[in-house]
XYZ file of C-alpha atoms in Angstrom:
752
model
C -86.609 -50.260 -6.116
C -84.860 -50.885 -2.812
C -82.289 -48.541 -1.370
C -80.021 -48.448 1.629
C -79.355 -45.166 3.368
C -77.152 -45.056 6.465
C -75.924 -41.946 8.229
C -73.569 -42.835 11.100
C -72.379 -39.688 12.918
C -69.926 -39.489 15.813
C -68.703 -36.595 17.928
C -65.815 -36.996 20.373
C -64.615 -34.530 22.976
C -61.259 -35.474 24.418
C -57.597 -34.623 24.576
C -55.534 -34.538 21.391
C -56.010 -37.839 19.573
C -53.365 -39.672 17.533
C -55.272 -38.752 14.394
C -54.670 -35.024 14.901
C -51.677 -32.780 15.554
C -51.404 -29.122 16.479
C -49.582 -26.907 14.002
C -48.849 -23.300 15.020
C -50.717 -20.768 12.891
C -51.634 -17.151 13.228
C -55.299 -18.056 13.761
C -56.552 -18.540 17.315
C -57.731 -22.072 16.504
C -54.717 -24.191 15.570
C -56.705 -27.361 14.784
C -55.513 -29.448 11.877
C -56.505 -32.892 10.616
C -53.910 -35.203 9.095
C -54.449 -38.494 7.290
C -54.553 -41.295 9.855
C -52.022 -43.323 7.884
C -49.720 -40.288 7.974
C -49.761 -40.348 11.783
C -50.138 -44.099 12.452
C -47.568 -45.388 10.015
C -47.904 -49.046 8.991
C -45.459 -50.505 6.493
C -47.523 -51.478 3.439
C -45.926 -54.186 1.266
C -48.026 -53.357 -1.798
C -49.227 -49.759 -1.889
C -46.899 -46.911 -2.847
C -49.025 -44.073 -1.430
C -51.184 -43.336 1.579
C -54.814 -44.382 1.169
C -56.211 -40.888 0.572
C -53.640 -40.413 -2.197
C -54.809 -43.558 -4.011
C -57.689 -43.725 -6.527
C -60.079 -45.622 -4.249
C -62.733 -45.128 -1.573
C -61.688 -45.998 1.965
C -62.325 -45.407 5.660
C -59.651 -45.481 8.370
C -59.927 -45.686 12.151
C -57.210 -45.238 14.716
C -57.140 -47.243 17.922
C -58.366 -44.141 19.748
C -61.292 -43.854 17.330
C -62.285 -47.467 17.998
C -62.108 -46.880 21.748
C -64.106 -43.628 21.612
C -66.821 -45.235 19.507
C -67.305 -47.874 22.208
C -67.289 -50.800 19.753
C -66.000 -54.225 20.696
C -65.482 -55.876 17.330
C -65.556 -55.332 13.589
C -69.274 -56.099 13.381
C -70.093 -53.135 15.626
C -67.543 -50.912 13.881
C -69.278 -51.569 10.540
C -72.140 -49.305 11.681
C -69.841 -46.323 11.185
C -68.548 -47.195 7.692
C -70.554 -46.228 4.579
C -71.618 -49.119 2.328
C -70.242 -51.690 4.791
C -72.346 -54.246 6.678
C -71.525 -57.221 8.877
C -74.910 -58.676 9.921
C -75.618 -61.144 12.717
C -76.526 -64.622 11.467
C -76.675 -66.360 14.826
C -73.139 -67.674 15.345
C -69.466 -67.087 14.592
C -69.761 -69.824 11.937
C -71.287 -67.372 9.477
C -69.398 -64.088 9.922
C -70.111 -62.558 6.537
C -69.184 -59.068 5.358
C -70.862 -56.997 2.635
C -69.477 -53.929 0.863
C -71.494 -52.061 -1.788
C -74.034 -54.878 -1.821
C -71.409 -57.528 -2.608
C -71.169 -60.324 -0.058
C -71.656 -63.989 0.648
C -73.460 -65.853 3.401
C -72.196 -69.295 2.402
C -69.070 -70.676 0.719
C -66.305 -68.283 -0.401
C -66.259 -64.702 0.901
C -66.372 -61.699 -1.406
C -64.726 -59.303 1.060
C -61.174 -60.117 2.117
C -59.629 -59.656 5.556
C -56.012 -59.245 6.633
C -54.870 -59.267 10.268
C -51.367 -57.862 10.776
C -50.571 -58.633 7.149
C -51.883 -62.223 7.250
C -54.822 -63.061 4.911
C -57.563 -64.973 6.752
C -58.654 -68.030 4.805
C -62.397 -68.382 5.555
C -65.436 -66.466 6.786
C -65.551 -68.577 9.958
C -62.392 -66.737 11.072
C -63.666 -63.199 10.470
C -65.422 -62.496 13.784
C -62.679 -62.776 16.382
C -61.241 -60.926 19.369
C -58.825 -58.301 18.067
C -57.223 -57.067 21.312
C -56.012 -53.449 21.202
C -55.981 -52.250 17.614
C -53.628 -49.644 16.260
C -55.514 -49.066 13.005
C -58.395 -50.385 10.892
C -58.621 -49.836 7.115
C -61.764 -50.520 5.075
C -61.157 -50.413 1.303
C -64.306 -50.316 -0.846
C -64.565 -51.670 -4.369
C -62.697 -54.539 -6.074
C -59.139 -55.043 -4.796
C -58.388 -58.038 -7.007
C -55.263 -56.668 -8.722
C -53.188 -56.614 -5.536
C -55.206 -58.949 -3.304
C -56.710 -61.517 -5.656
C -60.016 -63.360 -5.773
C -62.654 -63.030 -3.058
C -61.973 -59.296 -2.632
C -64.635 -58.335 -5.162
C -66.515 -56.160 -2.674
C -63.478 -54.774 -0.896
C -60.916 -55.442 1.797
C -60.594 -54.984 5.562
C -57.157 -54.660 7.183
C -56.595 -54.687 10.941
C -53.330 -53.859 12.680
C -52.471 -54.481 16.315
C -50.034 -52.415 18.372
C -46.346 -52.834 17.677
C -44.179 -53.402 20.773
C -41.481 -51.314 19.085
C -43.795 -48.285 19.175
C -45.754 -48.901 22.362
C -44.523 -50.205 25.719
C -46.300 -50.915 28.963
C -48.880 -53.169 30.572
C -52.607 -52.681 30.021
C -55.399 -54.347 31.955
C -59.044 -53.956 30.975
C -61.911 -55.234 33.131
C -65.587 -54.762 32.325
C -69.002 -55.822 33.536
C -72.405 -55.196 31.996
C -75.993 -56.296 31.676
C -76.943 -59.975 31.368
C -73.773 -60.845 33.272
C -71.495 -59.545 30.555
C -67.898 -59.743 31.731
C -64.575 -59.130 30.058
C -60.955 -59.268 31.161
C -57.990 -58.461 28.950
C -54.352 -58.082 29.874
C -51.506 -57.197 27.524
C -47.846 -56.432 27.998
C -45.593 -54.671 25.474
C -41.851 -54.645 26.015
C -38.906 -53.353 24.003
C -35.697 -55.172 24.896
C -32.947 -53.020 23.501
C -32.979 -51.538 20.029
C -33.346 -54.814 18.136
C -35.917 -56.950 19.952
C -39.458 -56.314 21.159
C -42.339 -58.560 22.160
C -45.940 -58.448 23.310
C -48.025 -60.978 25.194
C -51.784 -60.749 25.662
C -54.719 -62.812 26.899
C -58.438 -62.302 27.298
C -61.738 -63.748 28.483
C -65.211 -62.544 27.554
C -68.660 -63.964 28.205
C -72.327 -63.170 28.628
C -75.429 -65.042 29.761
C -77.419 -63.836 26.758
C -80.513 -61.773 26.033
C -82.942 -64.402 24.722
C -84.385 -67.507 26.344
C -85.339 -70.606 24.389
C -88.980 -71.077 25.357
C -88.876 -74.826 24.692
C -85.603 -75.908 26.308
C -85.239 -73.113 28.872
C -81.650 -72.434 27.750
C -80.223 -69.001 27.069
C -80.326 -68.860 23.291
C -77.310 -66.564 22.849
C -75.056 -67.289 25.805
C -71.348 -67.337 24.973
C -67.856 -67.619 26.429
C -64.560 -67.017 24.649
C -60.909 -66.829 25.625
C -57.489 -66.779 24.035
C -53.890 -65.634 24.033
C -51.553 -63.904 21.594
C -47.762 -63.682 21.276
C -45.838 -61.300 19.026
C -42.053 -61.258 18.560
C -40.289 -58.571 16.518
C -36.589 -58.556 15.670
C -34.842 -55.696 13.896
C -31.801 -57.662 12.707
C -30.317 -54.690 10.854
C -31.599 -51.212 10.025
C -33.015 -52.764 6.841
C -34.188 -56.254 7.920
C -37.232 -56.771 10.176
C -38.676 -60.107 11.355
C -42.211 -60.175 12.762
C -43.734 -63.368 14.206
C -47.329 -63.680 15.474
C -49.167 -66.592 17.132
C -52.829 -66.171 18.120
C -55.089 -68.845 19.662
C -58.791 -68.287 20.417
C -61.631 -70.489 21.636
C -65.322 -69.659 21.611
C -68.380 -71.562 22.765
C -71.795 -70.077 22.195
C -75.424 -71.028 22.148
C -76.235 -69.979 18.627
C -79.017 -69.307 16.146
C -81.511 -67.403 18.371
C -84.163 -67.410 15.634
C -87.803 -66.661 16.371
C -90.909 -66.923 14.201
C -91.813 -63.551 12.712
C -95.327 -62.382 11.946
C -94.878 -60.944 8.450
C -97.941 -58.725 8.835
C -97.051 -57.002 12.095
C -93.283 -57.509 11.957
C -93.193 -58.792 15.550
C -90.901 -61.673 16.426
C -91.457 -64.394 19.003
C -88.701 -65.589 21.309
C -86.626 -68.565 20.135
C -88.454 -71.844 20.681
C -86.562 -74.694 19.003
C -86.687 -78.122 20.619
C -82.888 -78.382 20.406
C -80.710 -75.489 21.483
C -78.207 -74.744 18.742
C -74.593 -74.205 19.701
C -71.224 -73.561 18.110
C -67.677 -74.236 19.304
C -64.529 -73.026 17.559
C -60.832 -73.569 18.165
C -58.720 -71.265 16.022
C -54.959 -70.841 15.784
C -53.290 -68.438 13.374
C -49.554 -67.982 13.136
C -47.381 -66.155 10.649
C -43.890 -64.862 9.972
C -43.294 -61.644 8.041
C -39.902 -60.588 6.709
C -39.196 -57.167 5.266
C -36.144 -55.576 3.709
C -36.060 -51.838 3.023
C -33.489 -50.938 0.406
C -32.655 -47.623 -1.218
C -34.502 -48.422 -4.431
C -36.358 -51.668 -3.765
C -38.172 -53.155 -0.781
C -38.818 -56.862 -0.313
C -41.587 -58.471 1.745
C -42.405 -62.080 2.553
C -45.390 -63.285 4.574
C -45.850 -66.951 5.472
C -48.813 -68.165 7.519
C -50.358 -71.344 8.859
C -53.984 -71.286 9.972
C -55.870 -73.979 11.863
C -59.580 -74.086 12.618
C -61.627 -76.851 14.202
C -65.257 -76.264 14.989
C -68.469 -78.057 15.883
C -71.984 -76.868 15.176
C -75.337 -78.219 16.336
C -78.271 -76.671 14.512
C -81.990 -77.275 14.849
C -82.632 -76.765 11.143
C -86.358 -76.005 11.436
C -85.980 -73.676 14.494
C -89.410 -74.819 15.731
C -90.690 -76.626 18.847
C -91.555 -79.563 16.592
C -89.002 -82.349 16.136
C -88.326 -82.193 12.378
C -84.620 -82.026 11.525
C -81.288 -81.213 13.068
C -77.678 -81.481 12.032
C -74.235 -81.672 13.539
C -71.245 -80.431 11.638
C -67.575 -80.957 12.453
C -64.989 -79.050 10.419
C -61.212 -79.254 10.445
C -59.376 -76.704 8.354
C -55.667 -76.261 7.653
C -54.414 -73.438 5.465
C -50.971 -72.413 4.240
C -50.338 -69.046 2.575
C -47.195 -67.521 1.105
C -46.774 -64.110 -0.471
C -43.647 -62.484 -1.908
C -43.650 -58.811 -2.884
C -41.123 -56.435 -4.440
C -41.795 -52.707 -4.333
C -39.756 -50.208 -6.349
C -39.429 -46.585 -5.269
C -36.251 -45.471 -7.000
C -37.939 -42.821 -9.132
C -40.188 -39.898 -8.287
C -42.101 -40.533 -11.520
C -42.556 -44.303 -11.353
C -43.453 -46.465 -8.365
C -44.257 -50.122 -8.860
C -45.202 -53.294 -7.018
C -44.919 -56.860 -8.266
C -45.468 -60.104 -6.441
C -46.642 -63.686 -6.237
C -49.180 -65.330 -3.956
C -49.974 -68.958 -3.220
C -52.313 -70.713 -0.801
C -53.572 -74.213 -0.148
C -56.530 -74.954 2.096
C -57.554 -78.384 3.396
C -61.128 -78.596 4.663
C -62.627 -81.798 6.018
C -66.313 -81.678 6.907
C -68.387 -84.339 8.647
C -72.023 -83.224 8.556
C -74.692 -85.822 9.403
C -78.307 -84.692 8.990
C -80.893 -86.212 11.344
C -84.530 -86.704 10.314
C -86.582 -86.712 13.479
C -90.034 -88.025 14.380
C -92.222 -85.238 13.006
C -90.315 -85.157 9.736
C -90.861 -88.900 9.301
C -94.551 -88.370 10.047
C -94.659 -85.654 7.408
C -92.946 -87.834 4.793
C -95.158 -90.828 5.722
C -98.256 -88.737 5.149
C -96.982 -87.587 1.741
C -96.412 -91.140 0.523
C -99.633 -92.435 2.142
C -101.645 -89.684 0.464
C -99.937 -90.401 -2.868
C -100.855 -94.094 -2.672
C -104.333 -93.656 -1.245
C -105.551 -90.941 -3.602
C -103.935 -92.686 -6.551
C -106.062 -95.793 -5.864
C -109.135 -93.734 -4.991
C -109.093 -91.677 -8.193
C -108.330 -94.697 -10.373
C -111.318 -96.652 -8.983
C -113.598 -93.627 -9.075
C -112.765 -93.030 -12.738
C -114.022 -96.530 -13.642
C -117.289 -95.995 -11.759
C -117.816 -92.597 -13.347
C -117.373 -94.257 -16.755
C -120.200 -96.637 -15.753
C -122.553 -93.695 -15.110
C -122.057 -92.769 -11.430
C -121.700 -89.194 -10.323
C -118.299 -88.134 -9.078
C -119.530 -87.997 -5.466
C -121.033 -91.486 -5.669
C -117.926 -92.882 -7.360
C -115.550 -91.469 -4.739
C -117.718 -92.769 -1.910
C -117.905 -96.227 -3.477
C -114.119 -96.358 -4.042
C -113.355 -95.175 -0.484
C -115.619 -97.903 0.951
C -113.928 -100.630 -1.094
C -110.466 -99.509 0.054
C -111.575 -99.405 3.692
C -113.174 -102.847 3.642
C -110.083 -104.307 1.989
C -107.884 -103.146 4.863
C -107.283 -99.472 4.135
C -103.997 -97.810 3.385
C -101.323 -97.451 6.040
C -97.727 -96.461 5.325
C -95.112 -95.660 7.958
C -91.793 -94.317 6.735
C -88.553 -93.856 8.638
C -85.717 -91.911 7.067
C -82.515 -92.680 8.903
C -79.645 -90.311 9.567
C -77.871 -89.131 6.422
C -74.104 -89.182 7.040
C -71.895 -86.964 4.958
C -68.138 -86.630 4.722
C -66.665 -84.029 2.411
C -63.090 -83.141 1.556
C -62.945 -79.786 -0.236
C -59.364 -78.589 -0.791
C -58.697 -75.297 -2.557
C -55.584 -74.088 -4.350
C -54.977 -70.466 -5.313
C -52.037 -68.944 -7.199
C -51.566 -65.361 -8.289
C -49.038 -63.162 -10.109
C -49.551 -59.406 -10.060
C -48.037 -56.055 -10.970
C -49.134 -52.471 -10.409
C -47.410 -49.288 -11.576
C -48.074 -45.692 -10.586
C -46.662 -43.344 -13.236
C -46.515 -39.562 -13.019
C -47.457 -38.726 -16.612
C -47.928 -34.958 -15.990
C -46.759 -32.762 -13.109
C -50.061 -33.342 -11.226
C -51.523 -36.367 -13.038
C -50.694 -39.944 -11.967
C -51.824 -43.060 -13.834
C -52.334 -46.389 -12.058
C -52.042 -49.527 -14.202
C -52.328 -52.980 -12.693
C -52.898 -56.582 -13.768
C -53.173 -59.872 -11.926
C -53.351 -63.426 -13.205
C -55.329 -65.527 -10.764
C -55.656 -69.321 -10.855
C -57.757 -71.401 -8.491
C -58.728 -75.036 -8.274
C -61.780 -76.167 -6.307
C -62.145 -79.868 -5.485
C -64.757 -81.972 -3.763
C -64.474 -85.592 -2.643
C -67.748 -86.726 -1.108
C -69.334 -89.814 0.395
C -72.875 -89.760 1.683
C -75.755 -92.211 1.911
C -79.333 -92.548 3.029
C -81.637 -95.375 4.114
C -85.426 -95.304 4.216
C -87.568 -98.095 5.682
C -91.240 -98.574 4.803
C -93.921 -100.520 6.644
C -96.898 -100.663 4.275
C -100.321 -102.199 4.540
C -102.381 -101.425 1.439
C -105.756 -103.171 0.969
C -104.578 -106.250 2.835
C -101.187 -106.447 1.143
C -98.303 -105.998 3.581
C -94.912 -104.827 2.358
C -91.779 -104.154 4.362
C -89.254 -102.340 2.208
C -85.811 -100.865 2.659
C -84.680 -98.263 0.130
C -81.055 -97.157 0.194
C -78.780 -94.911 -1.822
C -75.039 -94.310 -1.763
C -73.365 -91.350 -3.441
C -69.580 -91.283 -3.699
C -67.537 -89.362 -6.219
C -64.923 -86.648 -6.645
C -64.717 -83.642 -8.927
C -62.436 -80.689 -9.533
C -62.837 -77.417 -11.399
C -60.154 -74.988 -12.528
C -60.715 -71.244 -12.842
C -58.473 -68.646 -14.490
C -58.985 -64.923 -14.439
C -57.191 -61.727 -15.455
C -57.923 -58.854 -13.069
C -56.948 -55.446 -14.515
C -57.111 -52.020 -12.908
C -56.884 -48.572 -14.539
C -56.856 -45.336 -12.589
C -56.120 -41.626 -12.897
C -55.470 -39.295 -9.979
C -55.073 -35.524 -10.316
C -53.548 -33.453 -7.516
C -55.583 -30.356 -6.642
C -53.684 -27.512 -4.985
C -50.716 -28.072 -2.724
C -52.428 -29.504 0.372
C -52.773 -33.163 -0.661
C -56.244 -32.882 -2.239
C -56.994 -34.894 -5.370
C -59.711 -36.142 -7.685
C -59.653 -39.600 -9.259
C -61.346 -42.058 -11.584
C -60.789 -45.800 -11.702
C -61.979 -48.932 -13.505
C -61.325 -52.328 -11.916
C -62.464 -55.911 -12.211
C -63.636 -58.087 -9.321
C -63.865 -61.849 -9.145
C -65.189 -64.588 -6.896
C -64.388 -68.203 -7.746
C -66.994 -70.851 -8.449
C -67.295 -74.041 -6.450
C -69.524 -76.774 -5.065
C -72.549 -76.853 -2.747
C -72.019 -79.655 -0.278
C -75.176 -78.417 1.502
C -77.273 -79.934 -1.302
C -76.666 -83.641 -0.695
C -79.232 -84.305 2.036
C -81.897 -82.694 -0.146
C -80.780 -84.726 -3.197
C -80.929 -87.990 -1.260
C -84.203 -87.165 0.439
C -85.878 -86.354 -2.881
C -84.435 -89.481 -4.501
C -85.588 -91.821 -1.720
C -89.075 -90.406 -1.549
C -89.543 -90.826 -5.303
C -88.293 -94.438 -5.156
C -90.337 -95.298 -2.078
C -93.566 -94.632 -3.936
C -92.870 -97.638 -6.207
C -90.976 -99.826 -3.714
C -92.373 -103.349 -3.252
C -89.370 -104.733 -1.401
C -85.762 -103.932 -0.657
C -84.257 -101.555 -3.192
C -80.772 -100.163 -3.618
C -80.771 -97.196 -5.958
C -78.087 -97.512 -8.629
C -76.294 -94.532 -10.132
C -74.606 -94.389 -13.506
C -72.354 -91.786 -15.097
C -75.339 -89.736 -16.257
C -76.660 -89.570 -12.676
C -73.348 -88.295 -11.383
C -73.190 -85.752 -14.186
C -76.592 -84.460 -13.083
C -75.411 -84.316 -9.473
C -72.357 -82.343 -10.564
C -74.584 -79.835 -12.361
C -76.804 -79.598 -9.277
C -74.007 -78.902 -6.790
C -71.868 -76.620 -9.000
C -72.040 -72.860 -9.289
C -70.128 -70.530 -11.597
C -67.588 -67.780 -10.834
C -68.919 -64.284 -10.303
C -67.236 -61.369 -12.072
C -67.838 -57.637 -11.934
C -66.625 -54.382 -13.421
C -66.510 -51.371 -11.128
C -66.497 -47.808 -12.508
C -65.715 -45.198 -9.892
C -64.954 -41.495 -9.577
C -64.231 -39.555 -6.425
C -62.231 -36.992 -4.552
C -60.177 -36.570 -1.382
C -60.219 -32.930 -0.289
C -58.490 -31.077 2.562
C -60.521 -27.936 3.277
C -60.585 -24.935 5.594
C -56.871 -24.881 6.173
C -56.862 -28.667 6.671
C -59.404 -28.441 9.496
C -61.813 -30.539 7.417
C -61.359 -33.673 5.297
C -63.987 -34.550 2.697
C -64.025 -37.867 0.822
C -66.591 -38.590 -1.878
C -67.038 -41.534 -4.258
C -69.652 -42.449 -6.837
C -69.689 -45.914 -8.376
C -71.478 -48.100 -10.896
C -70.962 -51.868 -10.856
C -71.962 -54.524 -13.410
C -72.091 -58.085 -12.100
C -72.268 -61.281 -14.183
C -73.268 -64.674 -12.790
C -74.035 -63.106 -9.449
C -73.768 -65.709 -6.698
C -76.872 -65.828 -4.505
C -77.542 -67.665 -1.265
C -80.941 -69.395 -1.562
C -82.888 -72.045 0.317
C -81.797 -75.503 -0.807
C -83.838 -77.680 -3.105
C -87.316 -79.131 -2.660
C -87.570 -78.926 1.113
C -85.811 -75.638 1.764
C -83.627 -76.834 4.638
C -80.191 -75.248 4.533
C -78.693 -72.837 2.043
C -76.941 -73.249 -1.265
C -75.202 -71.001 -3.757
C -76.698 -70.380 -7.180
C -76.057 -67.914 -10.011
C -78.240 -65.109 -11.264
C -77.659 -63.876 -14.798
C -76.727 -60.202 -14.465
C -77.218 -57.417 -11.976
C -76.030 -53.860 -11.505
C -75.592 -51.519 -8.588
C -74.775 -47.865 -8.182
C -74.278 -45.599 -5.244
C -72.428 -42.806 -3.516
C -70.278 -42.565 -0.393
C -69.518 -39.380 1.532
C -67.288 -38.980 4.585
C -66.369 -35.882 6.596
C -63.734 -35.646 9.312
C -62.832 -32.523 11.240
C -61.235 -30.980 14.284
C -61.828 -27.771 16.223
C -60.974 -25.921 19.419
C -57.258 -26.620 19.225
C -57.945 -30.303 18.534
C -59.986 -30.761 21.719
C -63.003 -31.672 19.583
C -62.786 -34.241 16.785
C -65.798 -35.356 14.782
C -66.686 -37.534 11.812
C -69.780 -38.136 9.706
C -70.447 -40.530 6.818
C -73.250 -41.347 4.416
C -73.698 -44.272 2.050
C -76.370 -45.102 -0.535
C -76.537 -48.242 -2.690
C -79.190 -49.266 -5.232
C -78.967 -52.710 -6.825
C -81.275 -54.409 -9.361
C -81.296 -57.640 -11.347
C -80.786 -57.324 -15.106
C -81.248 -61.036 -15.838
C -82.538 -63.529 -13.277
C -85.406 -65.999 -13.375
C -86.438 -69.021 -11.342
C -89.198 -71.587 -11.061
C -90.990 -71.885 -7.715
C -93.798 -74.394 -7.254
C -93.930 -74.920 -11.022
C -94.408 -71.199 -11.645
C -91.885 -69.243 -13.728
C -90.815 -65.965 -12.112
C -88.769 -63.268 -13.848
C -86.892 -60.968 -11.463
C -85.635 -58.544 -14.118
C -85.535 -54.949 -12.748
C -86.348 -56.276 -9.267
C -84.234 -55.078 -6.403
C -81.452 -57.304 -5.093
C -82.612 -59.251 -3.279
C -86.074 -59.801 -4.709
C -88.384 -61.407 -2.192
C -91.324 -63.455 -3.478
C -93.816 -64.945 -1.005
C -90.934 -66.646 0.756
C -87.559 -64.850 0.885
C -85.402 -66.383 -1.809
C -82.088 -64.563 -1.935
C -79.998 -62.188 0.098
C -77.955 -59.110 -0.599
C -78.077 -57.540 2.866
C -76.841 -54.030 2.111
C -79.839 -53.467 -0.164
C -82.586 -55.147 1.815
C -84.183 -52.075 3.300
C -83.817 -48.418 4.076
C -82.186 -48.121 7.470
C -82.621 -45.277 9.881
C -79.847 -42.873 10.653
C -77.521 -43.650 13.528
C -76.481 -40.817 15.824
C -73.820 -41.315 18.457
C -72.412 -38.777 20.880
C -69.103 -40.181 22.039
C -66.666 -39.228 24.737
C -64.312 -41.272 26.897
C -66.420 -40.384 29.926
C -69.928 -40.601 28.402
C -71.853 -43.867 27.725
C -72.859 -44.696 24.168
C -76.421 -44.604 22.843
C -77.093 -45.999 19.416
C -80.077 -47.001 17.282
C -79.569 -50.453 15.759
C -81.540 -52.446 13.171
C -82.043 -56.175 13.711
C -80.943 -58.334 10.756
C -83.254 -61.060 9.559
C -82.920 -64.599 8.293
C -85.444 -67.033 6.862
C -86.338 -70.685 6.945
C -89.227 -73.006 5.993
C -91.097 -75.811 7.705
C -92.260 -78.918 5.815
C -95.926 -77.891 5.943
C -96.050 -74.105 5.684
C -93.990 -71.042 4.983
C -92.684 -69.530 8.183
C -90.376 -66.555 8.395
C -87.632 -66.843 10.968
C -85.873 -63.780 12.324
C -82.460 -63.852 13.940
C -82.707 -61.866 17.162
C -79.633 -59.668 17.489
C -78.679 -58.812 21.075
C -77.667 -55.317 22.045
C -74.020 -54.875 23.117
C -73.553 -54.416 26.842
C -72.268 -50.871 26.351
C -75.304 -49.627 24.385
C -78.967 -48.946 24.971
C -81.277 -50.430 22.330
C -83.808 -48.033 20.825
C -85.382 -50.395 18.271
C -89.186 -50.109 18.056
């Protein structure tokens, strides 16, 4: 059994924050805590009630909270949210999020993200500079009814400042250890009653904490910059137009992985012979329209998202020259959402809408097999040929009466005198071009009905359709220079794979909830049942392993030039190899939102049980274990609790918050074959680690220590942080690789 326990605690002493207001009372202490979304009002196109009035578990932060906590991005903020993790995987390319143990390191995300109402299309966009935030919402549990597929674990919403509500010019300059530097300037201006705009730009960089011992480069150095424009036009008291354009560029030396001693847990500095790096150009733009009528509100959000990146990765992470890859991606995405929200009755509030998106993704990902990998493969084939001849000859001599030792010695001498066995293999670069467009359509409705004076029922349903396509072309060439017992052979073995496939997925995503109002201060208890869903797809990471395995098998029989032919059955097998199924889950949850002690204290509690079918797991790819692929487990389940407290005292001069999260997840059905050995992972914790780590579910990997932060605008931050881990394998031995996570410039690391 593996469990995760995290106890982030924060205490802030400051002036009155936006999350609190002072209400005159007879008591000497007039502190009172209000819901953050009651104070920082954001127009929500879909929800009819504030978050703490809905039957779900959530955490909210105001912009002041984010500033007081001293965090710079969502990854650092995740330390203060129960059941939420955003680990470091070495670059912005893999910015994965996990809620309640549900997450994805590769392919489609399972936690959704919205920025100012715009849904972000891929995980590569998730870790970005967010400027000055007005509010952050983290919704836990499946949100598929209103937000569709890939929100199985939950949803994160970020909102920037509105120039209608905030005016002025802000400049932020910072400097820290390892030459950390940051500059951000933003201007907010309201031009009359109808038009407002904001303009912002930033630069941030750092020399890095870790040095590559082989190349001498800083293994985690980075620089990023960008600019953002926002235009808001209140055409009439009912019509609002909101346009956003945000461009960001980042260049970083990535993947600071070091070899870990699994016995002692110590990790060496990075030492790859090629310094990995990642570059990303990202441009997101969107237009939101909203109409607020007496009985019905209308919302439209249209977005275009562009991403172009380049990644260089030393796949083995070792000083040896085995393998490396370069990957170029170009992504275009269009999204459109239309929503109607009815609020004409005090007993019935409803939301209905339609969503559509289309994503183009072109990937060019050549894999390079370097000198030591070719030596390794040459030795495999040479040993196969040599020992095949040796054992065959020895068997004949043993049949004639020799001992095994005499027979082997006799056979070895004959082979040597005949010229020996020498085989040199060269596997050339494997090019790969992949076009993987995705289409998603959704229709949804949710009603909130007051069935008794204090009892509200939530009923929702979404039809979700997605199409995943792959159009691939990749090839491989292997040359052989053989000299076996005086027979010389020069062979060239080649293989070309080119095909296209598509898969359609349909899903109904229902939600049922009950919420009962307790007292007259906004407290409530709730229960909810909801379904989560993550689409299936294709593993384009598998092709280099498929080709490498195919060529090596053919090379063992090659006696000249050979071009491997593929028929329909071969392509059917490839399709089965690269495909993975959709993941579905049912979430059963109960909880409460309580306002206590005269509203000086807020308590939120949730308990949940989740059943997952065809759980998607990130595992090491194929025979050689280079790169990751998605596969399906049979069934798994998870359960846990979440507790949050928020309070205020001393006439709102002291605000504090504490949270606790616990998740336990186990496999119900999952088996695999490793090295010819069948392994059953039933009842094992998710993930279950055999001798080499096989799968990942980061929020259940280990028990983490509590985090204690004392925060004040004038006091530096001290925080205990755990370092996330990753794994890889070399061709000759199992080697654990740990991703070294640097400490933010504003914190002091206390890791042992």
